[in-house]
């Protein structure tokens, strides 16, 4: 989680604006990206199939040619938004992965680990209630340890 962008209680009205906000956070944290390209690629992936995986969570992801490694953003939302999730529930926890084309194995392994961590409703609720970044990170580290991190 040292390189992850962490955003707590994000105020955003839509998926589009969320992707823009998180892409700008990546850029501001030093990730060398074109914000518009990242937003476009995330939206393109979302239009082919929703990344709203149910239980109030979404795991959007995209391949970005210019990246040298995989990056992650974790965001809790102040107000849940519609992600056209499989269970039709609005999303309150979003974990974005952007990676270079050569990092397919890492991307798949990280996606599986995230899915395992976020499989418990109580964990999602605790993350959603986090008031600051440090609290959110601590909760994730503790759950990862319990899951055999």
XYZ file of C-alpha atoms in Angstrom:
149
model
C 0.000 0.000 0.000
C 2.995 2.301 0.047
C 2.414 3.449 -3.544
C -1.377 3.345 -3.403
C -3.503 6.432 -3.723
C -5.881 6.497 -0.747
C -8.946 8.741 -0.791
C -11.505 8.781 2.018
C -15.101 10.049 1.813
C -14.775 11.227 -1.793
C -17.624 13.463 -2.928
C -18.466 12.571 -6.517
C -21.749 12.424 -8.414
C -20.784 9.839 -11.033
C -18.416 7.153 -12.228
C -16.944 9.564 -14.801
C -16.076 12.203 -12.219
C -14.727 9.554 -9.828
C -12.376 8.232 -12.514
C -11.191 11.788 -13.238
C -10.628 12.508 -9.524
C -8.647 9.306 -8.945
C -6.649 9.729 -12.161
C -5.683 13.223 -11.023
C -4.704 11.758 -7.633
C -2.439 9.248 -9.408
C -0.824 12.097 -11.358
C -0.405 14.299 -8.269
C 1.223 11.404 -6.385
C 3.933 11.224 -9.054
C 2.615 8.545 -11.421
C 3.639 9.611 -14.919
C 0.336 9.364 -16.775
C -1.856 11.350 -19.079
C -4.971 11.821 -16.925
C -7.265 11.940 -19.958
C -5.944 8.624 -21.282
C -6.442 6.899 -17.914
C -9.996 8.235 -17.623
C -10.745 7.163 -21.206
C -9.366 3.647 -20.675
C -11.228 3.158 -17.385
C -14.476 4.332 -18.990
C -13.877 2.108 -22.028
C -13.463 -0.915 -19.755
C -16.553 0.089 -17.770
C -18.660 0.422 -20.936
C -17.808 -3.123 -22.016
C -18.803 -4.632 -18.662
C -19.440 -3.074 -15.265
C -16.702 -3.500 -12.688
C -19.297 -3.152 -9.931
C -18.827 -6.605 -8.432
C -21.572 -6.401 -5.803
C -21.753 -5.800 -2.066
C -21.145 -2.067 -2.578
C -17.759 -2.457 -4.200
C -16.215 -1.917 -7.612
C -12.814 -2.868 -8.963
C -12.254 -0.806 -12.120
C -9.081 -1.572 -14.032
C -7.317 -0.624 -17.228
C -4.148 -1.282 -19.153
C -2.096 1.852 -19.764
C 0.767 1.625 -22.282
C 2.943 4.296 -20.640
C 3.113 2.672 -17.184
C 6.174 0.893 -15.834
C 4.306 -1.017 -13.103
C 0.859 -1.538 -11.576
C -0.698 1.210 -9.477
C -3.704 1.082 -7.180
C -6.145 3.626 -5.797
C -8.533 2.876 -2.939
C -11.455 5.211 -2.383
C -14.412 5.268 -0.074
C -17.284 7.428 -1.233
C -19.176 9.967 0.863
C -22.351 8.950 -0.980
C -22.665 5.668 -2.877
C -22.921 5.931 -6.674
C -24.461 3.735 -9.344
C -21.907 1.471 -11.017
C -24.496 -0.739 -12.701
C -23.296 -3.468 -10.336
C -24.322 -7.076 -10.757
C -26.447 -6.905 -7.583
C -27.781 -3.436 -8.520
C -26.532 -1.991 -5.205
C -24.750 1.384 -5.323
C -21.000 1.366 -4.733
C -19.279 2.868 -1.703
C -15.818 1.273 -2.015
C -13.734 1.535 -5.193
C -10.359 -0.048 -5.835
C -8.794 1.023 -9.144
C -5.925 -0.841 -10.773
C -3.954 0.555 -13.693
C -1.127 -1.483 -15.125
C 1.145 -1.834 -18.138
C 0.335 -4.519 -20.715
C 3.303 -6.635 -19.573
C 1.993 -6.911 -15.989
C -0.942 -9.247 -16.681
C 0.084 -11.859 -14.086
C 0.602 -9.251 -11.359
C -2.700 -7.612 -12.288
C -4.611 -10.908 -12.023
C -2.943 -11.848 -8.713
C -3.672 -8.428 -7.223
C -7.296 -8.551 -8.414
C -7.753 -11.950 -6.764
C -6.226 -10.716 -3.517
C -8.483 -7.647 -3.512
C -11.557 -9.791 -4.157
C -10.625 -12.072 -1.274
C -10.085 -9.123 1.083
C -13.339 -7.456 0.101
C -15.569 -10.510 0.276
C -16.938 -9.747 3.767
C -19.795 -7.291 4.163
C -18.573 -6.216 7.618
C -15.127 -5.371 6.226
C -16.639 -3.232 3.454
C -18.765 -1.444 6.042
C -15.756 -0.771 8.291
C -13.775 0.612 5.353
C -16.710 2.808 4.338
C -16.871 4.260 7.836
C -13.159 5.124 7.973
C -12.647 8.804 8.657
C -9.040 9.117 7.517
C -6.399 7.490 5.335
C -4.388 6.014 8.211
C -7.462 4.266 9.633
C -8.348 2.863 6.205
C -4.823 1.567 5.597
C -4.683 -0.030 9.060
C -7.981 -1.853 8.480
C -6.748 -3.188 5.140
C -3.421 -4.357 6.587
C -5.154 -6.135 9.477
C -7.634 -7.888 7.168
C -4.861 -8.854 4.760
C -2.968 -10.410 7.674
C -6.082 -12.357 8.744
C -6.499 -13.626 5.177
C -2.935 -14.887 5.075
C -1.524 -11.783 3.298
